[in-house]
Amino acid sequence: MEGASRQSLAAARSVLDQVTAVPVGAATGSGQPDVRSIAEELGAVAALVGREATVRRALTDPGAPAQSRAGLASRLFGTQISPASLSVVSAAVSGRWSRPIDLRLALEELAVEATLAEAQAADVLDEVEDELFRFGRILGQNPQLSLALTDPAAPASAKVALVSRLLSGRAHPVTVRLAQQATADPSQGDVERRLENLSRIAAARRGRVVAVVRTASVLDEDQIARLKAAVSRFFGRQIQLQIDLDPSILGGLSVRVGDEVVDGTVLRRLAAARRGLTG
């Protein structure tokens, strides 16, 4: 997302943070928001906005006043979703969107944020983030499994069931739900990239950015701590490391933060030397 869409997403996220605010470790009960329901309701609204082009255009019409768009959202969804969810949707449609489709993408991300808020309240956000990342790497190393979860001819229910068989009892329930969402919708594109993005969103909830580190050998705790400090200094912000063991790079490290890559692998140096010899 760019420009107006990013600002509108940030404004809606601020409202979401308010309605999902639960003290870490607090038990679900009276006075606590039903965060899981908020996530499900935002996901359902996102799906409808994605399916119905007429609704999507009306809710993002730059010629209509923000109050008018929020009123339309209230008429469409007010009896179907909770007041907390409606407040987030109203904040979203009141914003300006660079492209109508950005509203759907924003609502999907907000649904993910709500699910992660549930994990954060249970003090398992670190665990969920790591499990999402690891599951993506498992798919990358298992082409048959990846194909089964990306096959456009396979029904979404079969993919969801497969994720359940793979992860239930082995990962946190929040991880399982997010992984199922990532694989159920073929419009989301590459599943591995989607899982990595979910991990990035989880890290961002703690004010940190994810750096994917490829290494040919296992790093010990001291090496990881020193690498984290060095990468954080390099990028000028707190960085959360995700370590990806990849013997094919032969040696050294490759660090990727978003689209920026710092490649210090032996494989890269060999390739550069080869280009020098043939150039």
PDB file of C-alpha atoms in Angstrom:
ATOM      1  CA  MET A   1       0.000   0.000   0.000  1.00  0.00           C
ATOM      2  CA  GLU A   2       1.090   3.546  -0.667  1.00  0.00           C
ATOM      3  CA  GLY A   3       0.229   7.089   0.325  1.00  0.00           C
ATOM      4  CA  ALA A   4      -3.370   7.560   1.409  1.00  0.00           C
ATOM      5  CA  SER A   5      -3.970   3.836   1.827  1.00  0.00           C
ATOM      6  CA  ARG A   6      -1.139   3.450   4.323  1.00  0.00           C
ATOM      7  CA  GLN A   7      -2.413   6.399   6.346  1.00  0.00           C
ATOM      8  CA  SER A   8      -5.964   5.034   6.334  1.00  0.00           C
ATOM      9  CA  LEU A   9      -4.747   1.609   7.445  1.00  0.00           C
ATOM     10  CA  ALA A  10      -2.782   3.203  10.289  1.00  0.00           C
ATOM     11  CA  ALA A  11      -5.861   5.130  11.447  1.00  0.00           C
ATOM     12  CA  ALA A  12      -8.022   1.994  11.418  1.00  0.00           C
ATOM     13  CA  ARG A  13      -5.294   0.038  13.215  1.00  0.00           C
ATOM     14  CA  SER A  14      -5.315   2.644  15.979  1.00  0.00           C
ATOM     15  CA  VAL A  15      -9.033   2.005  16.527  1.00  0.00           C
ATOM     16  CA  LEU A  16      -8.431  -1.753  16.444  1.00  0.00           C
ATOM     17  CA  ASP A  17      -5.740  -1.411  19.107  1.00  0.00           C
ATOM     18  CA  GLN A  18      -8.233   0.382  21.329  1.00  0.00           C
ATOM     19  CA  VAL A  19     -11.032  -2.198  20.988  1.00  0.00           C
ATOM     20  CA  THR A  20      -8.719  -5.205  21.365  1.00  0.00           C
ATOM     21  CA  ALA A  21      -6.684  -3.858  24.273  1.00  0.00           C
ATOM     22  CA  VAL A  22      -6.323  -6.707  26.788  1.00  0.00           C
ATOM     23  CA  PRO A  23      -3.670  -6.742  29.536  1.00  0.00           C
ATOM     24  CA  VAL A  24      -1.038  -9.426  28.886  1.00  0.00           C
ATOM     25  CA  GLY A  25      -1.994 -12.629  30.685  1.00  0.00           C
ATOM     26  CA  ALA A  26      -5.528 -11.427  31.471  1.00  0.00           C
ATOM     27  CA  ALA A  27      -8.149 -14.166  31.515  1.00  0.00           C
ATOM     28  CA  THR A  28     -11.068 -13.973  29.127  1.00  0.00           C
ATOM     29  CA  GLY A  29     -14.153 -12.919  31.012  1.00  0.00           C
ATOM     30  CA  SER A  30     -16.457 -10.110  31.923  1.00  0.00           C
ATOM     31  CA  GLY A  31     -15.260  -6.779  30.639  1.00  0.00           C
ATOM     32  CA  GLN A  32     -12.707  -8.264  28.231  1.00  0.00           C
ATOM     33  CA  PRO A  33     -13.227  -7.914  24.458  1.00  0.00           C
ATOM     34  CA  ASP A  34     -13.939 -11.041  22.428  1.00  0.00           C
ATOM     35  CA  VAL A  35     -10.866 -10.591  20.267  1.00  0.00           C
ATOM     36  CA  ARG A  36     -11.375 -13.807  18.316  1.00  0.00           C
ATOM     37  CA  SER A  37     -14.872 -12.722  17.266  1.00  0.00           C
ATOM     38  CA  ILE A  38     -13.532  -9.343  16.167  1.00  0.00           C
ATOM     39  CA  ALA A  39     -10.949 -11.082  13.992  1.00  0.00           C
ATOM     40  CA  GLU A  40     -13.570 -13.368  12.443  1.00  0.00           C
ATOM     41  CA  GLU A  41     -15.973 -10.501  11.794  1.00  0.00           C
ATOM     42  CA  LEU A  42     -13.307  -8.324  10.163  1.00  0.00           C
ATOM     43  CA  GLY A  43     -12.311 -11.280   8.002  1.00  0.00           C
ATOM     44  CA  ALA A  44     -15.924 -11.781   6.927  1.00  0.00           C
ATOM     45  CA  VAL A  45     -16.299  -8.090   6.021  1.00  0.00           C
ATOM     46  CA  ALA A  46     -13.042  -8.238   4.061  1.00  0.00           C
ATOM     47  CA  ALA A  47     -14.318 -11.255   2.122  1.00  0.00           C
ATOM     48  CA  LEU A  48     -17.572  -9.492   1.254  1.00  0.00           C
ATOM     49  CA  VAL A  49     -15.758  -6.329   0.181  1.00  0.00           C
ATOM     50  CA  GLY A  50     -13.516  -8.492  -1.991  1.00  0.00           C
ATOM     51  CA  ARG A  51     -16.456 -10.279  -3.647  1.00  0.00           C
ATOM     52  CA  GLU A  52     -18.795  -7.347  -4.167  1.00  0.00           C
ATOM     53  CA  ALA A  53     -17.264  -4.731  -6.443  1.00  0.00           C
ATOM     54  CA  THR A  54     -20.283  -2.427  -6.083  1.00  0.00           C
ATOM     55  CA  VAL A  55     -19.986  -2.404  -2.294  1.00  0.00           C
ATOM     56  CA  ARG A  56     -16.216  -1.925  -2.512  1.00  0.00           C
ATOM     57  CA  ARG A  57     -16.569   1.084  -4.810  1.00  0.00           C
ATOM     58  CA  ALA A  58     -19.273   2.649  -2.647  1.00  0.00           C
ATOM     59  CA  LEU A  59     -17.234   2.261   0.551  1.00  0.00           C
ATOM     60  CA  THR A  60     -14.135   3.808  -1.047  1.00  0.00           C
ATOM     61  CA  ASP A  61     -15.825   6.487  -3.184  1.00  0.00           C
ATOM     62  CA  PRO A  62     -13.596   9.580  -2.821  1.00  0.00           C
ATOM     63  CA  GLY A  63     -16.515  11.783  -3.888  1.00  0.00           C
ATOM     64  CA  ALA A  64     -18.647  10.729  -0.907  1.00  0.00           C
ATOM     65  CA  PRO A  65     -18.103  12.318   2.522  1.00  0.00           C
ATOM     66  CA  ALA A  66     -16.440  10.126   5.123  1.00  0.00           C
ATOM     67  CA  GLN A  67     -19.554  10.302   7.300  1.00  0.00           C
ATOM     68  CA  SER A  68     -21.648   9.023   4.401  1.00  0.00           C
ATOM     69  CA  ARG A  69     -19.344   6.043   3.818  1.00  0.00           C
ATOM     70  CA  ALA A  70     -19.338   5.233   7.532  1.00  0.00           C
ATOM     71  CA  GLY A  71     -23.133   5.417   7.547  1.00  0.00           C
ATOM     72  CA  LEU A  72     -23.298   2.975   4.646  1.00  0.00           C
ATOM     73  CA  ALA A  73     -21.018   0.587   6.515  1.00  0.00           C
ATOM     74  CA  SER A  74     -23.309   0.833   9.541  1.00  0.00           C
ATOM     75  CA  ARG A  75     -26.377   0.013   7.438  1.00  0.00           C
ATOM     76  CA  LEU A  76     -24.634  -2.910   5.741  1.00  0.00           C
ATOM     77  CA  PHE A  77     -22.914  -4.475   8.740  1.00  0.00           C
ATOM     78  CA  GLY A  78     -24.388  -2.930  11.883  1.00  0.00           C
ATOM     79  CA  THR A  79     -26.713  -5.840  12.643  1.00  0.00           C
ATOM     80  CA  GLN A  80     -24.206  -8.484  11.542  1.00  0.00           C
ATOM     81  CA  ILE A  81     -21.092  -7.623  13.558  1.00  0.00           C
ATOM     82  CA  SER A  82     -20.288  -6.357  17.043  1.00  0.00           C
ATOM     83  CA  PRO A  83     -20.034  -2.625  17.851  1.00  0.00           C
ATOM     84  CA  ALA A  84     -16.273  -3.087  18.359  1.00  0.00           C
ATOM     85  CA  SER A  85     -15.823  -4.573  14.894  1.00  0.00           C
ATOM     86  CA  LEU A  86     -18.103  -1.942  13.367  1.00  0.00           C
ATOM     87  CA  SER A  87     -15.989   0.844  14.876  1.00  0.00           C
ATOM     88  CA  VAL A  88     -12.918  -0.575  13.093  1.00  0.00           C
ATOM     89  CA  VAL A  89     -14.769  -0.982   9.795  1.00  0.00           C
ATOM     90  CA  SER A  90     -16.171   2.565  10.091  1.00  0.00           C
ATOM     91  CA  ALA A  91     -12.681   3.943  10.692  1.00  0.00           C
ATOM     92  CA  ALA A  92     -11.422   2.055   7.644  1.00  0.00           C
ATOM     93  CA  VAL A  93     -14.127   3.228   5.240  1.00  0.00           C
ATOM     94  CA  SER A  94     -13.809   6.804   6.518  1.00  0.00           C
ATOM     95  CA  GLY A  95     -10.263   6.907   5.178  1.00  0.00           C
ATOM     96  CA  ARG A  96      -8.997   7.560   1.675  1.00  0.00           C
ATOM     97  CA  TRP A  97      -7.752   4.621  -0.388  1.00  0.00           C
ATOM     98  CA  SER A  98      -5.349   4.821  -3.313  1.00  0.00           C
ATOM     99  CA  ARG A  99      -7.133   1.829  -4.860  1.00  0.00           C
ATOM    100  CA  PRO A 100     -10.542   0.378  -3.922  1.00  0.00           C
ATOM    101  CA  ILE A 101      -8.956  -3.065  -3.490  1.00  0.00           C
ATOM    102  CA  ASP A 102      -6.728  -1.640  -0.759  1.00  0.00           C
ATOM    103  CA  LEU A 103      -9.746  -1.532   1.554  1.00  0.00           C
ATOM    104  CA  ARG A 104     -10.134  -5.295   1.306  1.00  0.00           C
ATOM    105  CA  LEU A 105      -6.407  -5.826   1.854  1.00  0.00           C
ATOM    106  CA  ALA A 106      -6.478  -3.518   4.864  1.00  0.00           C
ATOM    107  CA  LEU A 107      -9.442  -5.310   6.445  1.00  0.00           C
ATOM    108  CA  GLU A 108      -7.671  -8.635   5.950  1.00  0.00           C
ATOM    109  CA  GLU A 109      -4.560  -7.296   7.654  1.00  0.00           C
ATOM    110  CA  LEU A 110      -6.655  -5.862  10.480  1.00  0.00           C
ATOM    111  CA  ALA A 111      -8.266  -9.291  10.954  1.00  0.00           C
ATOM    112  CA  VAL A 112      -4.768 -10.748  11.266  1.00  0.00           C
ATOM    113  CA  GLU A 113      -3.824  -7.998  13.725  1.00  0.00           C
ATOM    114  CA  ALA A 114      -6.854  -8.856  15.844  1.00  0.00           C
ATOM    115  CA  THR A 115      -5.854 -12.525  15.897  1.00  0.00           C
ATOM    116  CA  LEU A 116      -2.329 -11.551  16.917  1.00  0.00           C
ATOM    117  CA  ALA A 117      -3.768  -9.336  19.649  1.00  0.00           C
ATOM    118  CA  GLU A 118      -5.277 -12.519  21.070  1.00  0.00           C
ATOM    119  CA  ALA A 119      -1.827 -14.132  21.055  1.00  0.00           C
ATOM    120  CA  GLN A 120      -0.289 -11.036  22.604  1.00  0.00           C
ATOM    121  CA  ALA A 121      -2.850 -11.043  25.417  1.00  0.00           C
ATOM    122  CA  ALA A 122      -1.995 -14.693  26.099  1.00  0.00           C
ATOM    123  CA  ASP A 123       1.722 -13.769  26.075  1.00  0.00           C
ATOM    124  CA  VAL A 124       2.478 -16.193  23.219  1.00  0.00           C
ATOM    125  CA  LEU A 125       3.152 -13.720  20.413  1.00  0.00           C
ATOM    126  CA  ASP A 126       6.826 -14.725  20.181  1.00  0.00           C
ATOM    127  CA  GLU A 127       5.809 -18.365  19.904  1.00  0.00           C
ATOM    128  CA  VAL A 128       3.228 -17.696  17.180  1.00  0.00           C
ATOM    129  CA  GLU A 129       5.633 -15.543  15.183  1.00  0.00           C
ATOM    130  CA  ASP A 130       8.314 -18.236  15.251  1.00  0.00           C
ATOM    131  CA  GLU A 131       5.876 -21.035  14.382  1.00  0.00           C
ATOM    132  CA  LEU A 132       4.543 -19.144  11.366  1.00  0.00           C
ATOM    133  CA  PHE A 133       8.062 -18.557  10.098  1.00  0.00           C
ATOM    134  CA  ARG A 134       9.086 -22.193  10.631  1.00  0.00           C
ATOM    135  CA  PHE A 135       5.990 -23.530   8.901  1.00  0.00           C
ATOM    136  CA  GLY A 136       6.775 -21.386   5.874  1.00  0.00           C
ATOM    137  CA  ARG A 137      10.292 -22.802   5.776  1.00  0.00           C
ATOM    138  CA  ILE A 138       8.934 -26.364   6.027  1.00  0.00           C
ATOM    139  CA  LEU A 139       6.792 -25.695   2.969  1.00  0.00           C
ATOM    140  CA  GLY A 140       9.812 -24.307   1.139  1.00  0.00           C
ATOM    141  CA  GLN A 141      11.728 -27.510   1.798  1.00  0.00           C
ATOM    142  CA  ASN A 142       8.843 -29.817   0.863  1.00  0.00           C
ATOM    143  CA  PRO A 143       7.647 -29.139  -2.712  1.00  0.00           C
ATOM    144  CA  GLN A 144       4.908 -31.801  -2.592  1.00  0.00           C
ATOM    145  CA  LEU A 145       3.426 -30.351   0.565  1.00  0.00           C
ATOM    146  CA  SER A 146       3.655 -26.833  -0.822  1.00  0.00           C
ATOM    147  CA  LEU A 147       1.910 -27.962  -4.008  1.00  0.00           C
ATOM    148  CA  ALA A 148      -0.899 -29.547  -2.014  1.00  0.00           C
ATOM    149  CA  LEU A 149      -1.509 -26.248  -0.239  1.00  0.00           C
ATOM    150  CA  THR A 150      -1.325 -24.084  -3.369  1.00  0.00           C
ATOM    151  CA  ASP A 151      -3.115 -26.303  -5.904  1.00  0.00           C
ATOM    152  CA  PRO A 152      -5.867 -24.054  -7.353  1.00  0.00           C
ATOM    153  CA  ALA A 153      -7.953 -27.139  -8.139  1.00  0.00           C
ATOM    154  CA  ALA A 154      -7.987 -28.262  -4.494  1.00  0.00           C
ATOM    155  CA  PRO A 155     -10.921 -27.001  -2.389  1.00  0.00           C
ATOM    156  CA  ALA A 156     -10.123 -24.607   0.426  1.00  0.00           C
ATOM    157  CA  SER A 157     -11.673 -27.009   2.940  1.00  0.00           C
ATOM    158  CA  ALA A 158      -9.117 -29.683   2.005  1.00  0.00           C
ATOM    159  CA  LYS A 159      -6.232 -27.246   2.490  1.00  0.00           C
ATOM    160  CA  VAL A 160      -7.571 -26.116   5.846  1.00  0.00           C
ATOM    161  CA  ALA A 161      -7.945 -29.742   6.937  1.00  0.00           C
ATOM    162  CA  LEU A 162      -4.391 -30.519   5.833  1.00  0.00           C
ATOM    163  CA  VAL A 163      -2.979 -27.607   7.831  1.00  0.00           C
ATOM    164  CA  SER A 164      -4.953 -28.829  10.823  1.00  0.00           C
ATOM    165  CA  ARG A 165      -3.463 -32.318  10.521  1.00  0.00           C
ATOM    166  CA  LEU A 166       0.030 -30.883  10.203  1.00  0.00           C
ATOM    167  CA  LEU A 167      -0.080 -28.348  13.022  1.00  0.00           C
ATOM    168  CA  SER A 168      -2.793 -29.224  15.530  1.00  0.00           C
ATOM    169  CA  GLY A 169      -1.156 -30.291  18.766  1.00  0.00           C
ATOM    170  CA  ARG A 170       2.228 -29.133  17.476  1.00  0.00           C
ATOM    171  CA  ALA A 171       1.607 -25.380  17.282  1.00  0.00           C
ATOM    172  CA  HIS A 172      -0.426 -22.810  19.163  1.00  0.00           C
ATOM    173  CA  PRO A 173      -4.106 -22.618  18.075  1.00  0.00           C
ATOM    174  CA  VAL A 174      -3.574 -19.022  16.908  1.00  0.00           C
ATOM    175  CA  THR A 175      -0.762 -20.227  14.635  1.00  0.00           C
ATOM    176  CA  VAL A 176      -3.018 -22.947  13.246  1.00  0.00           C
ATOM    177  CA  ARG A 177      -5.826 -20.482  12.461  1.00  0.00           C
ATOM    178  CA  LEU A 178      -3.502 -18.011  10.757  1.00  0.00           C
ATOM    179  CA  ALA A 179      -1.827 -20.760   8.722  1.00  0.00           C
ATOM    180  CA  GLN A 180      -5.235 -22.015   7.631  1.00  0.00           C
ATOM    181  CA  GLN A 181      -6.221 -18.511   6.522  1.00  0.00           C
ATOM    182  CA  ALA A 182      -2.981 -18.144   4.590  1.00  0.00           C
ATOM    183  CA  THR A 183      -3.601 -21.330   2.611  1.00  0.00           C
ATOM    184  CA  ALA A 184      -7.389 -21.152   2.157  1.00  0.00           C
ATOM    185  CA  ASP A 185      -7.491 -18.095  -0.122  1.00  0.00           C
ATOM    186  CA  PRO A 186      -5.750 -18.604  -3.494  1.00  0.00           C
ATOM    187  CA  SER A 187      -5.872 -14.850  -4.145  1.00  0.00           C
ATOM    188  CA  GLN A 188      -3.274 -14.371  -1.417  1.00  0.00           C
ATOM    189  CA  GLY A 189      -0.543 -15.715  -3.722  1.00  0.00           C
ATOM    190  CA  ASP A 190       2.561 -17.549  -2.576  1.00  0.00           C
ATOM    191  CA  VAL A 191       1.846 -19.318   0.728  1.00  0.00           C
ATOM    192  CA  GLU A 192       5.436 -19.159   1.955  1.00  0.00           C
ATOM    193  CA  ARG A 193       5.547 -15.419   1.358  1.00  0.00           C
ATOM    194  CA  ARG A 194       2.156 -15.030   3.035  1.00  0.00           C
ATOM    195  CA  LEU A 195       3.354 -16.896   6.134  1.00  0.00           C
ATOM    196  CA  GLU A 196       6.498 -14.778   6.249  1.00  0.00           C
ATOM    197  CA  ASN A 197       4.339 -11.664   6.005  1.00  0.00           C
ATOM    198  CA  LEU A 198       2.205 -12.876   8.909  1.00  0.00           C
ATOM    199  CA  SER A 199       5.392 -13.347  10.915  1.00  0.00           C
ATOM    200  CA  ARG A 200       6.439  -9.800   9.979  1.00  0.00           C
ATOM    201  CA  ILE A 201       3.102  -8.396  11.164  1.00  0.00           C
ATOM    202  CA  ALA A 202       3.532 -10.273  14.440  1.00  0.00           C
ATOM    203  CA  ALA A 203       6.986  -8.760  14.923  1.00  0.00           C
ATOM    204  CA  ALA A 204       5.672  -5.293  14.106  1.00  0.00           C
ATOM    205  CA  ARG A 205       3.174  -5.573  16.980  1.00  0.00           C
ATOM    206  CA  ARG A 206       6.169  -5.486  19.297  1.00  0.00           C
ATOM    207  CA  GLY A 207       7.707  -2.551  17.478  1.00  0.00           C
ATOM    208  CA  ARG A 208      10.347  -4.699  15.821  1.00  0.00           C
ATOM    209  CA  VAL A 209      11.191  -5.533  12.226  1.00  0.00           C
ATOM    210  CA  VAL A 210      11.963  -9.064  11.046  1.00  0.00           C
ATOM    211  CA  ALA A 211      15.313  -9.836   9.424  1.00  0.00           C
ATOM    212  CA  VAL A 212      15.472 -13.193   7.658  1.00  0.00           C
ATOM    213  CA  VAL A 213      18.994 -14.565   8.115  1.00  0.00           C
ATOM    214  CA  ARG A 214      20.255 -17.365   5.879  1.00  0.00           C
ATOM    215  CA  THR A 215      23.204 -19.244   7.305  1.00  0.00           C
ATOM    216  CA  ALA A 216      25.018 -22.402   6.254  1.00  0.00           C
ATOM    217  CA  SER A 217      25.599 -23.558   9.838  1.00  0.00           C
ATOM    218  CA  VAL A 218      23.772 -23.475  13.161  1.00  0.00           C
ATOM    219  CA  LEU A 219      24.429 -20.329  15.224  1.00  0.00           C
ATOM    220  CA  ASP A 220      24.799 -20.515  19.000  1.00  0.00           C
ATOM    221  CA  GLU A 221      23.044 -18.101  21.362  1.00  0.00           C
ATOM    222  CA  ASP A 222      26.049 -15.784  21.663  1.00  0.00           C
ATOM    223  CA  GLN A 223      26.429 -15.555  17.881  1.00  0.00           C
ATOM    224  CA  ILE A 224      22.718 -14.831  17.475  1.00  0.00           C
ATOM    225  CA  ALA A 225      22.854 -12.088  20.130  1.00  0.00           C
ATOM    226  CA  ARG A 226      25.866 -10.413  18.510  1.00  0.00           C
ATOM    227  CA  LEU A 227      24.327 -10.713  15.048  1.00  0.00           C
ATOM    228  CA  LYS A 228      21.059  -9.201  16.273  1.00  0.00           C
ATOM    229  CA  ALA A 229      22.907  -6.239  17.787  1.00  0.00           C
ATOM    230  CA  ALA A 230      24.947  -5.711  14.606  1.00  0.00           C
ATOM    231  CA  VAL A 231      21.925  -5.919  12.280  1.00  0.00           C
ATOM    232  CA  SER A 232      19.918  -3.572  14.530  1.00  0.00           C
ATOM    233  CA  ARG A 233      22.766  -1.023  14.401  1.00  0.00           C
ATOM    234  CA  PHE A 234      23.046  -1.391  10.612  1.00  0.00           C
ATOM    235  CA  PHE A 235      19.341  -0.714   9.999  1.00  0.00           C
ATOM    236  CA  GLY A 236      19.010   1.822  12.809  1.00  0.00           C
ATOM    237  CA  ARG A 237      16.089   0.081  14.521  1.00  0.00           C
ATOM    238  CA  GLN A 238      15.298  -2.894  16.730  1.00  0.00           C
ATOM    239  CA  ILE A 239      15.392  -6.062  14.629  1.00  0.00           C
ATOM    240  CA  GLN A 240      13.910  -9.498  15.309  1.00  0.00           C
ATOM    241  CA  LEU A 241      15.932 -12.299  13.690  1.00  0.00           C
ATOM    242  CA  GLN A 242      14.452 -15.297  11.922  1.00  0.00           C
ATOM    243  CA  ILE A 243      17.202 -17.840  11.283  1.00  0.00           C
ATOM    244  CA  ASP A 244      16.945 -19.969   8.129  1.00  0.00           C
ATOM    245  CA  LEU A 245      19.511 -22.798   7.927  1.00  0.00           C
ATOM    246  CA  ASP A 246      20.559 -23.178   4.277  1.00  0.00           C
ATOM    247  CA  PRO A 247      23.675 -25.309   3.566  1.00  0.00           C
ATOM    248  CA  SER A 248      23.483 -24.405  -0.136  1.00  0.00           C
ATOM    249  CA  ILE A 249      25.036 -20.972   0.529  1.00  0.00           C
ATOM    250  CA  LEU A 250      28.242 -22.787   1.646  1.00  0.00           C
ATOM    251  CA  GLY A 251      29.218 -20.231   4.293  1.00  0.00           C
ATOM    252  CA  GLY A 252      28.742 -16.689   5.515  1.00  0.00           C
ATOM    253  CA  LEU A 253      25.403 -14.960   6.036  1.00  0.00           C
ATOM    254  CA  SER A 254      22.649 -13.343   4.032  1.00  0.00           C
ATOM    255  CA  VAL A 255      20.335 -10.888   5.804  1.00  0.00           C
ATOM    256  CA  ARG A 256      17.062  -9.659   4.271  1.00  0.00           C
ATOM    257  CA  VAL A 257      14.868  -6.955   5.789  1.00  0.00           C
ATOM    258  CA  GLY A 258      11.898  -6.372   3.517  1.00  0.00           C
ATOM    259  CA  ASP A 259      13.301  -5.783   0.023  1.00  0.00           C
ATOM    260  CA  GLU A 260      16.791  -4.881   1.276  1.00  0.00           C
ATOM    261  CA  VAL A 261      19.399  -7.641   1.231  1.00  0.00           C
ATOM    262  CA  VAL A 262      22.885  -7.705   2.725  1.00  0.00           C
ATOM    263  CA  ASP A 263      24.512 -10.761   1.152  1.00  0.00           C
ATOM    264  CA  GLY A 264      27.818 -11.925   2.594  1.00  0.00           C
ATOM    265  CA  THR A 265      27.579 -15.574   1.589  1.00  0.00           C
ATOM    266  CA  VAL A 266      30.400 -17.636   0.118  1.00  0.00           C
ATOM    267  CA  LEU A 267      28.107 -18.480  -2.794  1.00  0.00           C
ATOM    268  CA  ARG A 268      27.698 -14.781  -3.629  1.00  0.00           C
ATOM    269  CA  ARG A 269      31.444 -14.179  -3.437  1.00  0.00           C
ATOM    270  CA  LEU A 270      32.118 -17.157  -5.696  1.00  0.00           C
ATOM    271  CA  ALA A 271      29.566 -15.883  -8.188  1.00  0.00           C
ATOM    272  CA  ALA A 272      31.176 -12.430  -8.133  1.00  0.00           C
ATOM    273  CA  ALA A 273      34.629 -13.944  -8.682  1.00  0.00           C
ATOM    274  CA  ARG A 274      33.285 -15.995 -11.581  1.00  0.00           C
ATOM    275  CA  ARG A 275      31.802 -12.893 -13.195  1.00  0.00           C
ATOM    276  CA  GLY A 276      35.176 -11.162 -12.811  1.00  0.00           C
ATOM    277  CA  LEU A 277      36.992 -13.986 -14.523  1.00  0.00           C
ATOM    278  CA  THR A 278      34.563 -14.175 -17.432  1.00  0.00           C
ATOM    279  CA  GLY A 279      34.008 -10.428 -17.753  1.00  0.00           C
TER     280      GLY A 279
END
